[in-house]
């Protein structure tokens, strides 16, 4: 059984698909793979989340398929997919297809199914989705995940591996229960004290659903954190740390610094 004590530290990079031409995003992904990043993420939105609201922006899943073909080693996924935008069976089939595209060299896919319940109201309004309430969107995610998992068992060809499920969010009543039931990776937010409290709540949900939550990899965003602050989370069990980059200039120098930190911790 893999636990935090036996997992290596990994560095993910979220390439925000905003304020840059796609050629620059492609070049950035190639540079990050060459630098040694472990995972490349984008996000699943239709408009920028910062800067000019109507600035350049690209769609998530089609980009992930392109990155699957372009790259050779890194894992790829969305941080995170919005469950509301595509029905569950379609999500499963798209994930399986990208899994196979990414398996071009080894026969084993590199796709991570990162997902969440959705929150950016403009996406919903502009593209004609019903926004509803937070509770309704979380209930829809809870209903979709078993359907997705069941569809993976029916597809021909099947996925090349057990596709890892990453769930983002920290809601203590619903989200962490969904994480306890379905996630291979939980993406968390907040400082070390917040993480410590929520890990306790996650463990309680694990007991109620019959899951040892130490099997779940703990992910967190780096944001403006210092190495000392990251090490506080590392001590609590976080092993996947993600740097966020946005166009028009993707500052990959920050990533190089964190990769050096990773290598020091894994030595």
Short mmCIF file of C-alpha atoms in Angstrom, two decimals:
data_model
loop_
_atom_site.label_atom_id
_atom_site.label_comp_id
_atom_site.label_asym_id
_atom_site.label_seq_id
_atom_site.Cartn_x
_atom_site.Cartn_y
_atom_site.Cartn_z
CA UNK A 1 0.00 0.00 0.00
CA UNK A 2 1.35 3.42 -0.97
CA UNK A 3 1.19 6.05 1.78
CA UNK A 4 2.65 9.51 2.26
CA UNK A 5 5.70 7.95 3.91
CA UNK A 6 6.55 6.05 0.73
CA UNK A 7 5.45 8.52 -1.96
CA UNK A 8 8.01 10.75 -3.63
CA UNK A 9 7.50 14.48 -3.70
CA UNK A 10 6.15 15.53 -7.10
CA UNK A 11 5.84 18.91 -8.79
CA UNK A 12 2.89 19.70 -11.01
CA UNK A 13 2.54 22.82 -13.13
CA UNK A 14 -0.81 24.32 -14.03
CA UNK A 15 -0.52 26.07 -17.38
CA UNK A 16 -3.48 28.43 -17.26
CA UNK A 17 -4.80 28.46 -20.85
CA UNK A 18 -5.33 32.20 -20.84
CA UNK A 19 -3.79 35.35 -22.33
CA UNK A 20 -1.45 33.45 -24.67
CA UNK A 21 -1.56 32.04 -28.18
CA UNK A 22 -1.67 28.26 -28.34
CA UNK A 23 1.80 28.10 -29.91
CA UNK A 24 3.21 29.63 -26.73
CA UNK A 25 1.29 27.13 -24.57
CA UNK A 26 2.72 24.29 -26.67
CA UNK A 27 6.25 25.62 -26.29
CA UNK A 28 5.78 26.05 -22.54
CA UNK A 29 4.58 22.46 -22.15
CA UNK A 30 7.63 21.20 -24.03
CA UNK A 31 9.95 23.30 -21.86
CA UNK A 32 8.34 22.09 -18.65
CA UNK A 33 8.63 18.45 -19.66
CA UNK A 34 12.29 19.02 -20.49
CA UNK A 35 12.86 20.70 -17.12
CA UNK A 36 11.49 17.63 -15.36
CA UNK A 37 8.00 18.55 -14.17
CA UNK A 38 6.01 15.51 -13.07
CA UNK A 39 2.52 16.64 -14.15
CA UNK A 40 1.13 19.29 -16.51
CA UNK A 41 -2.33 20.59 -15.66
CA UNK A 42 -4.61 23.09 -17.32
CA UNK A 43 -8.07 24.16 -16.09
CA UNK A 44 -11.59 23.65 -17.38
CA UNK A 45 -13.04 27.10 -17.99
CA UNK A 46 -14.19 29.08 -21.01
CA UNK A 47 -12.96 32.53 -20.00
CA UNK A 48 -9.91 33.90 -18.18
CA UNK A 49 -10.03 33.82 -14.39
CA UNK A 50 -7.69 36.78 -14.01
CA UNK A 51 -6.60 39.73 -16.11
CA UNK A 52 -8.70 40.85 -19.07
CA UNK A 53 -12.04 39.01 -18.68
CA UNK A 54 -12.43 38.59 -22.45
CA UNK A 55 -8.77 37.85 -23.14
CA UNK A 56 -7.36 34.90 -25.07
CA UNK A 57 -8.53 31.55 -23.72
CA UNK A 58 -8.65 27.90 -24.86
CA UNK A 59 -10.77 24.86 -24.00
CA UNK A 60 -9.43 22.21 -21.62
CA UNK A 61 -10.11 18.72 -22.97
CA UNK A 62 -9.09 19.33 -26.57
CA UNK A 63 -5.86 20.85 -25.26
CA UNK A 64 -5.24 17.81 -23.04
CA UNK A 65 -5.57 15.49 -26.04
CA UNK A 66 -2.99 17.60 -27.89
CA UNK A 67 -0.64 17.55 -24.88
CA UNK A 68 -1.05 13.78 -24.65
CA UNK A 69 0.27 13.46 -28.20
CA UNK A 70 2.95 16.12 -27.79
CA UNK A 71 4.51 14.88 -24.55
CA UNK A 72 6.29 11.65 -23.73
CA UNK A 73 6.82 11.40 -19.97
CA UNK A 74 4.74 13.83 -17.91
CA UNK A 75 1.29 13.00 -16.62
CA UNK A 76 -1.46 15.37 -17.77
CA UNK A 77 -4.87 16.43 -16.56
CA UNK A 78 -7.19 19.28 -15.66
CA UNK A 79 -7.01 21.02 -12.32
CA UNK A 80 -9.89 20.55 -12.50
CA UNK A 81 -12.55 19.39 -14.94
CA UNK A 82 -16.02 20.83 -14.37
CA UNK A 83 -18.48 17.98 -13.99
CA UNK A 84 -21.38 20.17 -15.15
CA UNK A 85 -20.15 20.71 -18.70
CA UNK A 86 -20.28 17.13 -20.04
CA UNK A 87 -22.36 14.12 -19.09
CA UNK A 88 -20.71 11.40 -17.06
CA UNK A 89 -20.47 8.72 -19.74
CA UNK A 90 -18.93 11.17 -22.19
CA UNK A 91 -16.37 12.27 -19.61
CA UNK A 92 -15.38 8.64 -19.08
CA UNK A 93 -14.95 8.02 -22.81
CA UNK A 94 -12.96 11.22 -23.33
CA UNK A 95 -10.69 10.31 -20.41
CA UNK A 96 -10.17 6.79 -21.76
CA UNK A 97 -9.32 8.16 -25.20
CA UNK A 98 -6.74 10.62 -23.85
CA UNK A 99 -5.37 7.81 -21.69
CA UNK A 100 -4.67 5.81 -24.87
CA UNK A 101 -3.27 8.80 -26.77
CA UNK A 102 -0.81 9.41 -23.93
CA UNK A 103 0.29 5.76 -23.89
CA UNK A 104 2.00 6.07 -27.27
CA UNK A 105 5.50 5.06 -26.09
CA UNK A 106 5.02 2.76 -23.10
CA UNK A 107 1.55 1.31 -23.52
CA UNK A 108 0.57 2.85 -20.16
CA UNK A 109 -1.42 6.06 -20.13
CA UNK A 110 -0.46 9.27 -18.36
CA UNK A 111 -3.87 10.88 -17.96
CA UNK A 112 -5.14 12.00 -14.54
CA UNK A 113 -8.88 12.56 -14.28
CA UNK A 114 -8.98 15.72 -12.20
CA UNK A 115 -12.53 16.81 -11.48
CA UNK A 116 -14.74 19.03 -9.38
CA UNK A 117 -18.27 20.32 -9.13
CA UNK A 118 -17.76 23.67 -10.89
CA UNK A 119 -18.00 27.23 -9.58
CA UNK A 120 -17.35 29.90 -12.25
CA UNK A 121 -20.81 31.30 -12.93
CA UNK A 122 -19.88 33.11 -16.14
CA UNK A 123 -19.01 29.79 -17.80
CA UNK A 124 -22.48 28.48 -17.00
CA UNK A 125 -24.34 31.60 -18.08
CA UNK A 126 -22.46 32.15 -21.34
CA UNK A 127 -22.54 28.48 -22.43
CA UNK A 128 -26.09 27.72 -21.37
CA UNK A 129 -25.56 25.44 -18.37
CA UNK A 130 -27.76 25.62 -15.29
CA UNK A 131 -25.69 27.05 -12.43
CA UNK A 132 -27.89 25.88 -9.57
CA UNK A 133 -26.51 25.84 -6.04
CA UNK A 134 -23.25 24.61 -4.57
CA UNK A 135 -25.10 21.69 -3.01
CA UNK A 136 -26.77 20.73 -6.27
CA UNK A 137 -23.47 20.80 -8.14
CA UNK A 138 -21.79 18.64 -5.49
CA UNK A 139 -24.68 16.18 -5.56
CA UNK A 140 -24.30 15.96 -9.34
CA UNK A 141 -20.59 15.19 -8.96
CA UNK A 142 -21.35 12.48 -6.41
CA UNK A 143 -23.85 10.94 -8.86
CA UNK A 144 -21.49 11.20 -11.84
CA UNK A 145 -18.40 9.52 -10.41
CA UNK A 146 -19.89 6.00 -10.06
CA UNK A 147 -21.23 6.32 -13.62
CA UNK A 148 -17.77 7.31 -14.89
CA UNK A 149 -16.12 4.44 -13.05
CA UNK A 150 -18.72 1.99 -14.37
CA UNK A 151 -18.27 3.22 -17.96
CA UNK A 152 -14.50 2.69 -17.73
CA UNK A 153 -15.29 -0.97 -17.07
CA UNK A 154 -17.44 -1.22 -20.22
CA UNK A 155 -15.34 0.60 -22.83
CA UNK A 156 -13.60 -1.27 -25.63
CA UNK A 157 -10.70 -0.91 -25.50
CA UNK A 158 -10.52 -0.44 -21.77
CA UNK A 159 -8.27 2.22 -20.25
CA UNK A 160 -4.61 1.25 -20.23
CA UNK A 161 -4.47 1.57 -16.45
CA UNK A 162 -6.65 2.43 -13.49
CA UNK A 163 -7.07 6.11 -14.36
CA UNK A 164 -6.21 8.14 -11.25
CA UNK A 165 -9.06 10.32 -10.01
CA UNK A 166 -8.09 13.70 -8.55
CA UNK A 167 -10.81 15.64 -6.78
CA UNK A 168 -10.33 19.29 -5.90
CA UNK A 169 -12.05 21.19 -3.12
CA UNK A 170 -12.29 21.32 0.64
CA UNK A 171 -15.98 21.32 1.55
CA UNK A 172 -16.13 19.38 4.78
CA UNK A 173 -19.60 17.81 4.60
CA UNK A 174 -19.93 16.80 0.95
CA UNK A 175 -16.67 17.29 -0.97
CA UNK A 176 -14.42 15.43 1.47
CA UNK A 177 -16.89 12.57 1.64
CA UNK A 178 -16.75 12.30 -2.16
CA UNK A 179 -12.95 12.38 -1.92
CA UNK A 180 -12.97 9.59 0.65
CA UNK A 181 -15.12 7.41 -1.62
CA UNK A 182 -13.56 8.05 -5.02
CA UNK A 183 -10.28 9.96 -5.06
CA UNK A 184 -6.78 8.68 -5.64
CA UNK A 185 -5.54 12.26 -5.20
CA UNK A 186 -7.09 15.08 -3.19
CA UNK A 187 -6.18 18.63 -4.21
CA UNK A 188 -6.36 20.92 -1.19
CA UNK A 189 -6.24 24.67 -0.57
CA UNK A 190 -5.16 26.79 2.36
CA UNK A 191 -2.34 26.86 4.87
CA UNK A 192 -0.88 24.01 6.92
CA UNK A 193 -3.32 24.49 9.80
CA UNK A 194 -6.25 24.27 7.39
CA UNK A 195 -4.79 21.17 5.76
CA UNK A 196 -4.27 19.48 9.13
CA UNK A 197 -7.88 20.08 10.16
CA UNK A 198 -9.30 18.89 6.86
CA UNK A 199 -7.15 15.77 6.84
CA UNK A 200 -8.76 14.83 10.13
CA UNK A 201 -12.21 15.34 8.63
CA UNK A 202 -11.21 13.34 5.54
CA UNK A 203 -10.11 10.47 7.77
CA UNK A 204 -13.48 10.54 9.54
CA UNK A 205 -15.27 10.30 6.19
CA UNK A 206 -12.96 7.45 5.27
CA UNK A 207 -14.02 5.54 8.37
CA UNK A 208 -17.69 6.07 7.52
CA UNK A 209 -17.30 4.81 3.93
CA UNK A 210 -14.79 2.05 4.73
CA UNK A 211 -11.73 3.60 3.09
CA UNK A 212 -8.21 4.04 4.45
CA UNK A 213 -7.59 7.64 3.40
CA UNK A 214 -3.81 7.24 3.78
CA UNK A 215 -4.07 5.66 0.33
CA UNK A 216 -5.05 9.07 -1.10
CA UNK A 217 -2.22 11.25 -2.37
CA UNK A 218 -2.42 14.76 -0.92
CA UNK A 219 -1.98 17.58 -3.41
CA UNK A 220 -1.72 21.30 -2.72
CA UNK A 221 -1.09 24.48 -4.62
CA UNK A 222 2.17 26.32 -4.03
CA UNK A 223 0.85 29.79 -4.79
CA UNK A 224 3.13 32.28 -3.08
CA UNK A 225 4.32 29.78 -0.47
CA UNK A 226 7.93 29.67 0.66
CA UNK A 227 9.83 26.38 0.82
CA UNK A 228 9.44 26.48 4.61
CA UNK A 229 5.66 26.75 4.26
CA UNK A 230 5.65 23.91 1.73
CA UNK A 231 7.64 21.78 4.15
CA UNK A 232 4.95 22.28 6.80
CA UNK A 233 2.47 20.69 4.43
CA UNK A 234 4.97 18.00 3.48
CA UNK A 235 5.24 17.09 7.16
CA UNK A 236 1.44 16.65 7.23
CA UNK A 237 1.55 14.25 4.28
CA UNK A 238 1.24 16.42 1.17
CA UNK A 239 3.49 15.13 -1.61
CA UNK A 240 2.14 16.75 -4.80
CA UNK A 241 2.83 20.49 -5.06
CA UNK A 242 1.57 22.51 -8.01
CA UNK A 243 2.95 25.77 -9.39
CA UNK A 244 0.49 27.96 -11.26
CA UNK A 245 1.63 29.78 -14.42
CA UNK A 246 -0.40 32.17 -16.54
CA UNK A 247 0.09 33.86 -19.89
CA UNK A 248 1.09 36.01 -21.58
CA UNK A 249 4.51 35.04 -20.16
CA UNK A 250 4.78 31.67 -18.43
CA UNK A 251 7.56 32.14 -15.86
CA UNK A 252 9.19 28.73 -15.91
CA UNK A 253 12.11 29.92 -13.75
CA UNK A 254 9.85 29.50 -10.70
CA UNK A 255 9.29 25.90 -11.67
CA UNK A 256 13.01 25.19 -11.89
CA UNK A 257 13.42 26.38 -8.30
CA UNK A 258 10.68 24.09 -7.05
CA UNK A 259 12.04 21.14 -9.03
CA UNK A 260 15.38 21.63 -7.23
CA UNK A 261 13.46 21.61 -3.93
CA UNK A 262 11.70 18.39 -4.97
CA UNK A 263 14.97 16.71 -5.83
CA UNK A 264 16.46 17.70 -2.48
CA UNK A 265 13.48 16.21 -0.63
CA UNK A 266 13.60 13.00 -2.65
CA UNK A 267 17.37 12.50 -2.29
#
